[in-house]
Amino acid sequence: MKSRHLHISILTVFIFLAGWELVVRGLGIQIVILPAPSLVVSALYAYLLSGDLVSDVLATGRRIILGLGLGSLLGIGIGLLIGWYPRLRAAFYPLVAATFPIPKIALVPLMIIWFGLWDAYKIVLVVSGVFYIMVINTMAGVNGVNRVTIMACRNLGARDSDIFRKVALPASLPIIFAALRISFSVSFILVIAAEMIISEVGIGYFIANAGQLLETEKVFAGLALTAILGFLGDQLIGWAEKHLSPWQRPTRSRP
């Protein structure tokens, strides 16, 4: 997010929250249906003071980081290979394309049977969701490299390994990072959903428990916390992209 436009983003959020507050107060909507933002903030503050917020964030964050890291490494590695070598693509991509549409949340019963009730099944569930996104986008990034550039490098005597490392991989980084941002959001969705099904700690557990008790303001507090963490994670990935691919000049935006 560009700092010169930060005030616009802050103003938009403020207007949205103020409008939400006015509508709820003005129409007298019951808390159990839609709590006002002020009540959500109070619930979030109470969540913090209880000490559960920190432990839940750490538990959810650990599951996301492990699942995202493992899924990304595996997906990028295979995506680079099948993107660069046509024979490997012919051998493995049909299997990837055939299994990708399977809803990952539908795998929960199998994951529980195979890996038990605790962290392992949640992490593997995230890996299964992230892997496909990274494979397909990484492969597309490698395939999108200018073939004229590759042929020119070969005509100048460059080895395939050097072309791959110095041309194909750097050119694929923008698409890989874009896929990583999507994968981060998918990781959040899958972990929260898994925690809502079976867990004793985590943001998803907090949301599910509050919902069962009809404490809607706590449900919204958990959702707000998820949104905040998701935004911060997205910004962190953007920062990493900026520093790992400094040759990518941002397009000039209108003032």
mmCIF file of C-alpha atoms in Angstrom, residues 64-255:
data_model
loop_
_atom_site.group_PDB
_atom_site.id
_atom_site.type_symbol
_atom_site.label_atom_id
_atom_site.label_comp_id
_atom_site.label_asym_id
_atom_site.label_seq_id
_atom_site.Cartn_x
_atom_site.Cartn_y
_atom_site.Cartn_z
ATOM 1 C CA ILE A 64 -0.534 -21.366 8.968
ATOM 2 C CA ILE A 65 3.212 -20.796 8.784
ATOM 3 C CA LEU A 66 4.047 -24.511 8.756
ATOM 4 C CA GLY A 67 1.347 -25.388 6.229
ATOM 5 C CA LEU A 68 2.074 -22.409 3.992
ATOM 6 C CA GLY A 69 5.819 -22.979 4.151
ATOM 7 C CA LEU A 70 5.689 -26.682 3.361
ATOM 8 C CA GLY A 71 3.017 -26.308 0.681
ATOM 9 C CA SER A 72 4.824 -23.411 -0.982
ATOM 10 C CA LEU A 73 8.219 -25.106 -1.050
ATOM 11 C CA LEU A 74 6.746 -28.286 -2.493
ATOM 12 C CA GLY A 75 4.524 -26.452 -4.959
ATOM 13 C CA ILE A 76 7.210 -24.057 -6.194
ATOM 14 C CA GLY A 77 9.738 -26.869 -6.604
ATOM 15 C CA ILE A 78 7.408 -29.060 -8.634
ATOM 16 C CA GLY A 79 5.995 -26.080 -10.530
ATOM 17 C CA LEU A 80 9.471 -25.033 -11.643
ATOM 18 C CA LEU A 81 10.309 -28.546 -12.785
ATOM 19 C CA ILE A 82 7.142 -29.214 -14.777
ATOM 20 C CA GLY A 83 7.206 -25.688 -16.148
ATOM 21 C CA TRP A 84 10.768 -26.021 -17.434
ATOM 22 C CA TYR A 85 10.734 -29.643 -18.612
ATOM 23 C CA PRO A 86 7.928 -30.504 -21.105
ATOM 24 C CA ARG A 87 8.158 -34.245 -20.500
ATOM 25 C CA LEU A 88 7.654 -33.824 -16.763
ATOM 26 C CA ARG A 89 4.737 -31.511 -17.492
ATOM 27 C CA ALA A 90 3.160 -34.118 -19.758
ATOM 28 C CA ALA A 91 3.621 -36.762 -17.073
ATOM 29 C CA PHE A 92 2.433 -34.909 -13.962
ATOM 30 C CA TYR A 93 0.241 -31.944 -14.915
ATOM 31 C CA PRO A 94 -2.834 -34.058 -15.842
ATOM 32 C CA LEU A 95 -2.770 -35.505 -12.320
ATOM 33 C CA VAL A 96 -2.495 -32.015 -10.815
ATOM 34 C CA ALA A 97 -5.340 -30.712 -12.979
ATOM 35 C CA ALA A 98 -7.559 -33.690 -12.135
ATOM 36 C CA THR A 99 -7.132 -33.475 -8.345
ATOM 37 C CA PHE A 100 -7.096 -29.690 -7.979
ATOM 38 C CA PRO A 101 -10.923 -29.241 -8.067
ATOM 39 C CA ILE A 102 -11.436 -31.564 -5.081
ATOM 40 C CA PRO A 103 -12.714 -29.361 -2.188
ATOM 41 C CA LYS A 104 -9.927 -29.386 0.360
ATOM 42 C CA ILE A 105 -12.286 -28.992 3.309
ATOM 43 C CA ALA A 106 -13.943 -32.249 2.193
ATOM 44 C CA LEU A 107 -10.646 -33.972 2.990
ATOM 45 C CA VAL A 108 -11.022 -33.254 6.720
ATOM 46 C CA PRO A 109 -12.466 -36.715 7.605
ATOM 47 C CA LEU A 110 -9.597 -38.432 5.792
ATOM 48 C CA MET A 111 -7.026 -36.093 7.351
ATOM 49 C CA ILE A 112 -8.362 -36.863 10.826
ATOM 50 C CA ILE A 113 -8.246 -40.623 10.146
ATOM 51 C CA TRP A 114 -4.710 -40.441 8.760
ATOM 52 C CA PHE A 115 -3.100 -37.797 11.009
ATOM 53 C CA GLY A 116 -5.197 -37.653 14.177
ATOM 54 C CA LEU A 117 -7.136 -34.818 15.779
ATOM 55 C CA TRP A 118 -4.412 -32.332 16.579
ATOM 56 C CA ASP A 119 -2.094 -30.026 14.642
ATOM 57 C CA ALA A 120 -0.869 -32.507 12.030
ATOM 58 C CA TYR A 121 -4.169 -32.777 10.160
ATOM 59 C CA LYS A 122 -4.629 -28.983 10.112
ATOM 60 C CA ILE A 123 -1.144 -28.443 8.717
ATOM 61 C CA VAL A 124 -1.519 -31.147 6.059
ATOM 62 C CA LEU A 125 -4.894 -29.658 5.092
ATOM 63 C CA VAL A 126 -3.203 -26.304 4.482
ATOM 64 C CA VAL A 127 -0.412 -27.985 2.505
ATOM 65 C CA SER A 128 -3.011 -29.641 0.268
ATOM 66 C CA GLY A 129 -4.630 -26.282 -0.472
ATOM 67 C CA VAL A 130 -1.446 -24.255 -0.974
ATOM 68 C CA PHE A 131 0.348 -26.868 -3.084
ATOM 69 C CA TYR A 132 -1.971 -26.649 -6.086
ATOM 70 C CA ILE A 133 -2.022 -22.853 -6.178
ATOM 71 C CA MET A 134 1.759 -22.673 -6.118
ATOM 72 C CA VAL A 135 2.281 -25.471 -8.667
ATOM 73 C CA ILE A 136 -0.092 -24.056 -11.268
ATOM 74 C CA ASN A 137 1.042 -20.443 -10.932
ATOM 75 C CA THR A 138 4.745 -21.274 -10.814
ATOM 76 C CA MET A 139 4.394 -23.404 -13.920
ATOM 77 C CA ALA A 140 2.557 -20.539 -15.638
ATOM 78 C CA GLY A 141 5.322 -18.140 -14.618
ATOM 79 C CA VAL A 142 8.032 -20.343 -16.119
ATOM 80 C CA ASN A 143 6.013 -20.949 -19.287
ATOM 81 C CA GLY A 144 5.473 -17.205 -19.629
ATOM 82 C CA VAL A 145 9.182 -16.428 -19.968
ATOM 83 C CA ASN A 146 9.952 -14.894 -23.360
ATOM 84 C CA ARG A 147 11.091 -17.740 -25.632
ATOM 85 C CA VAL A 148 13.093 -15.329 -27.803
ATOM 86 C CA THR A 149 15.164 -14.405 -24.750
ATOM 87 C CA ILE A 150 15.783 -18.070 -23.964
ATOM 88 C CA MET A 151 16.839 -18.828 -27.546
ATOM 89 C CA ALA A 152 19.143 -15.798 -27.562
ATOM 90 C CA CYS A 153 20.813 -17.018 -24.369
ATOM 91 C CA ARG A 154 21.301 -20.465 -25.864
ATOM 92 C CA ASN A 155 22.748 -19.000 -29.062
ATOM 93 C CA LEU A 156 25.237 -17.087 -26.922
ATOM 94 C CA GLY A 157 26.374 -20.359 -25.339
ATOM 95 C CA ALA A 158 24.531 -20.209 -22.013
ATOM 96 C CA ARG A 159 23.722 -23.539 -20.380
ATOM 97 C CA ASP A 160 20.132 -24.485 -19.588
ATOM 98 C CA SER A 161 20.879 -24.477 -15.866
ATOM 99 C CA ASP A 162 22.196 -20.906 -16.075
ATOM 100 C CA ILE A 163 19.203 -19.765 -18.157
ATOM 101 C CA PHE A 164 16.849 -21.341 -15.658
ATOM 102 C CA ARG A 165 18.584 -19.771 -12.655
ATOM 103 C CA LYS A 166 19.315 -16.323 -14.082
ATOM 104 C CA VAL A 167 16.410 -15.784 -16.508
ATOM 105 C CA ALA A 168 13.422 -18.087 -15.936
ATOM 106 C CA LEU A 169 13.368 -18.031 -12.137
ATOM 107 C CA PRO A 170 13.705 -14.228 -11.719
ATOM 108 C CA ALA A 171 11.075 -13.637 -14.421
ATOM 109 C CA SER A 172 8.676 -15.981 -12.597
ATOM 110 C CA LEU A 173 8.992 -14.309 -9.184
ATOM 111 C CA PRO A 174 6.126 -11.783 -9.615
ATOM 112 C CA ILE A 175 3.643 -14.580 -10.404
ATOM 113 C CA ILE A 176 5.057 -16.751 -7.617
ATOM 114 C CA PHE A 177 4.605 -13.953 -5.079
ATOM 115 C CA ALA A 178 1.092 -13.244 -6.337
ATOM 116 C CA ALA A 179 0.294 -16.931 -5.839
ATOM 117 C CA LEU A 180 1.884 -16.781 -2.387
ATOM 118 C CA ARG A 181 -0.486 -13.981 -1.397
ATOM 119 C CA ILE A 182 -3.473 -16.034 -2.518
ATOM 120 C CA SER A 183 -2.071 -19.095 -0.752
ATOM 121 C CA PHE A 184 -1.714 -17.125 2.479
ATOM 122 C CA SER A 185 -5.410 -16.238 2.392
ATOM 123 C CA VAL A 186 -6.358 -19.822 1.560
ATOM 124 C CA SER A 187 -4.199 -21.015 4.470
ATOM 125 C CA PHE A 188 -6.132 -18.762 6.828
ATOM 126 C CA ILE A 189 -9.463 -20.051 5.506
ATOM 127 C CA LEU A 190 -8.496 -23.709 5.848
ATOM 128 C CA VAL A 191 -6.939 -23.370 9.317
ATOM 129 C CA ILE A 192 -9.874 -21.388 10.717
ATOM 130 C CA ALA A 193 -12.328 -23.909 9.243
ATOM 131 C CA ALA A 194 -10.346 -26.842 10.647
ATOM 132 C CA GLU A 195 -10.162 -25.199 14.079
ATOM 133 C CA MET A 196 -13.913 -24.662 14.055
ATOM 134 C CA ILE A 197 -14.440 -28.386 13.444
ATOM 135 C CA ILE A 198 -12.026 -29.815 16.027
ATOM 136 C CA SER A 199 -9.660 -27.829 18.208
ATOM 137 C CA GLU A 200 -9.024 -26.669 21.741
ATOM 138 C CA VAL A 201 -7.106 -23.522 20.884
ATOM 139 C CA GLY A 202 -6.991 -21.131 17.945
ATOM 140 C CA ILE A 203 -8.960 -18.272 16.432
ATOM 141 C CA GLY A 204 -11.352 -20.704 14.745
ATOM 142 C CA TYR A 205 -12.058 -22.372 18.075
ATOM 143 C CA PHE A 206 -12.775 -18.955 19.633
ATOM 144 C CA ILE A 207 -15.212 -18.065 16.834
ATOM 145 C CA ALA A 208 -16.996 -21.432 16.956
ATOM 146 C CA ASN A 209 -17.300 -21.361 20.743
ATOM 147 C CA ALA A 210 -18.690 -17.810 20.688
ATOM 148 C CA GLY A 211 -21.198 -18.779 18.012
ATOM 149 C CA GLN A 212 -22.488 -21.696 20.056
ATOM 150 C CA LEU A 213 -23.072 -19.317 22.979
ATOM 151 C CA LEU A 214 -24.759 -16.726 20.694
ATOM 152 C CA GLU A 215 -22.094 -14.162 21.617
ATOM 153 C CA THR A 216 -22.153 -12.501 18.227
ATOM 154 C CA GLU A 217 -19.882 -9.634 19.250
ATOM 155 C CA LYS A 218 -17.152 -12.190 20.024
ATOM 156 C CA VAL A 219 -17.722 -13.866 16.652
ATOM 157 C CA PHE A 220 -17.163 -10.516 14.965
ATOM 158 C CA ALA A 221 -14.147 -9.900 17.198
ATOM 159 C CA GLY A 222 -12.604 -13.143 15.936
ATOM 160 C CA LEU A 223 -13.406 -12.204 12.347
ATOM 161 C CA ALA A 224 -11.905 -8.742 12.862
ATOM 162 C CA LEU A 225 -8.749 -10.295 14.299
ATOM 163 C CA THR A 226 -8.528 -12.594 11.288
ATOM 164 C CA ALA A 227 -8.899 -9.634 8.940
ATOM 165 C CA ILE A 228 -6.175 -7.666 10.729
ATOM 166 C CA LEU A 229 -3.730 -10.569 10.707
ATOM 167 C CA GLY A 230 -4.550 -11.326 7.071
ATOM 168 C CA PHE A 231 -3.830 -7.735 6.076
ATOM 169 C CA LEU A 232 -0.526 -7.686 7.975
ATOM 170 C CA GLY A 233 0.519 -10.985 6.412
ATOM 171 C CA ASP A 234 -0.294 -9.710 2.928
ATOM 172 C CA GLN A 235 1.772 -6.586 3.532
ATOM 173 C CA LEU A 236 4.674 -8.708 4.784
ATOM 174 C CA ILE A 237 4.635 -10.811 1.614
ATOM 175 C CA GLY A 238 4.545 -7.617 -0.454
ATOM 176 C CA TRP A 239 7.561 -6.311 1.459
ATOM 177 C CA ALA A 240 9.427 -9.566 0.809
ATOM 178 C CA GLU A 241 8.622 -9.387 -2.903
ATOM 179 C CA LYS A 242 9.901 -5.820 -3.080
ATOM 180 C CA HIS A 243 13.236 -6.788 -1.529
ATOM 181 C CA LEU A 244 13.706 -10.143 -3.271
ATOM 182 C CA SER A 245 12.915 -8.829 -6.757
ATOM 183 C CA PRO A 246 14.124 -5.209 -6.757
ATOM 184 C CA TRP A 247 14.528 -5.265 -10.542
ATOM 185 C CA GLN A 248 10.751 -5.317 -10.923
ATOM 186 C CA ARG A 249 9.874 -1.666 -11.381
ATOM 187 C CA PRO A 250 6.356 -0.839 -10.193
ATOM 188 C CA THR A 251 4.090 0.611 -12.852
ATOM 189 C CA ARG A 252 3.568 4.331 -12.502
ATOM 190 C CA SER A 253 0.177 4.979 -11.025
ATOM 191 C CA ARG A 254 -1.985 8.023 -11.483
ATOM 192 C CA PRO A 255 -1.629 10.717 -8.792
#
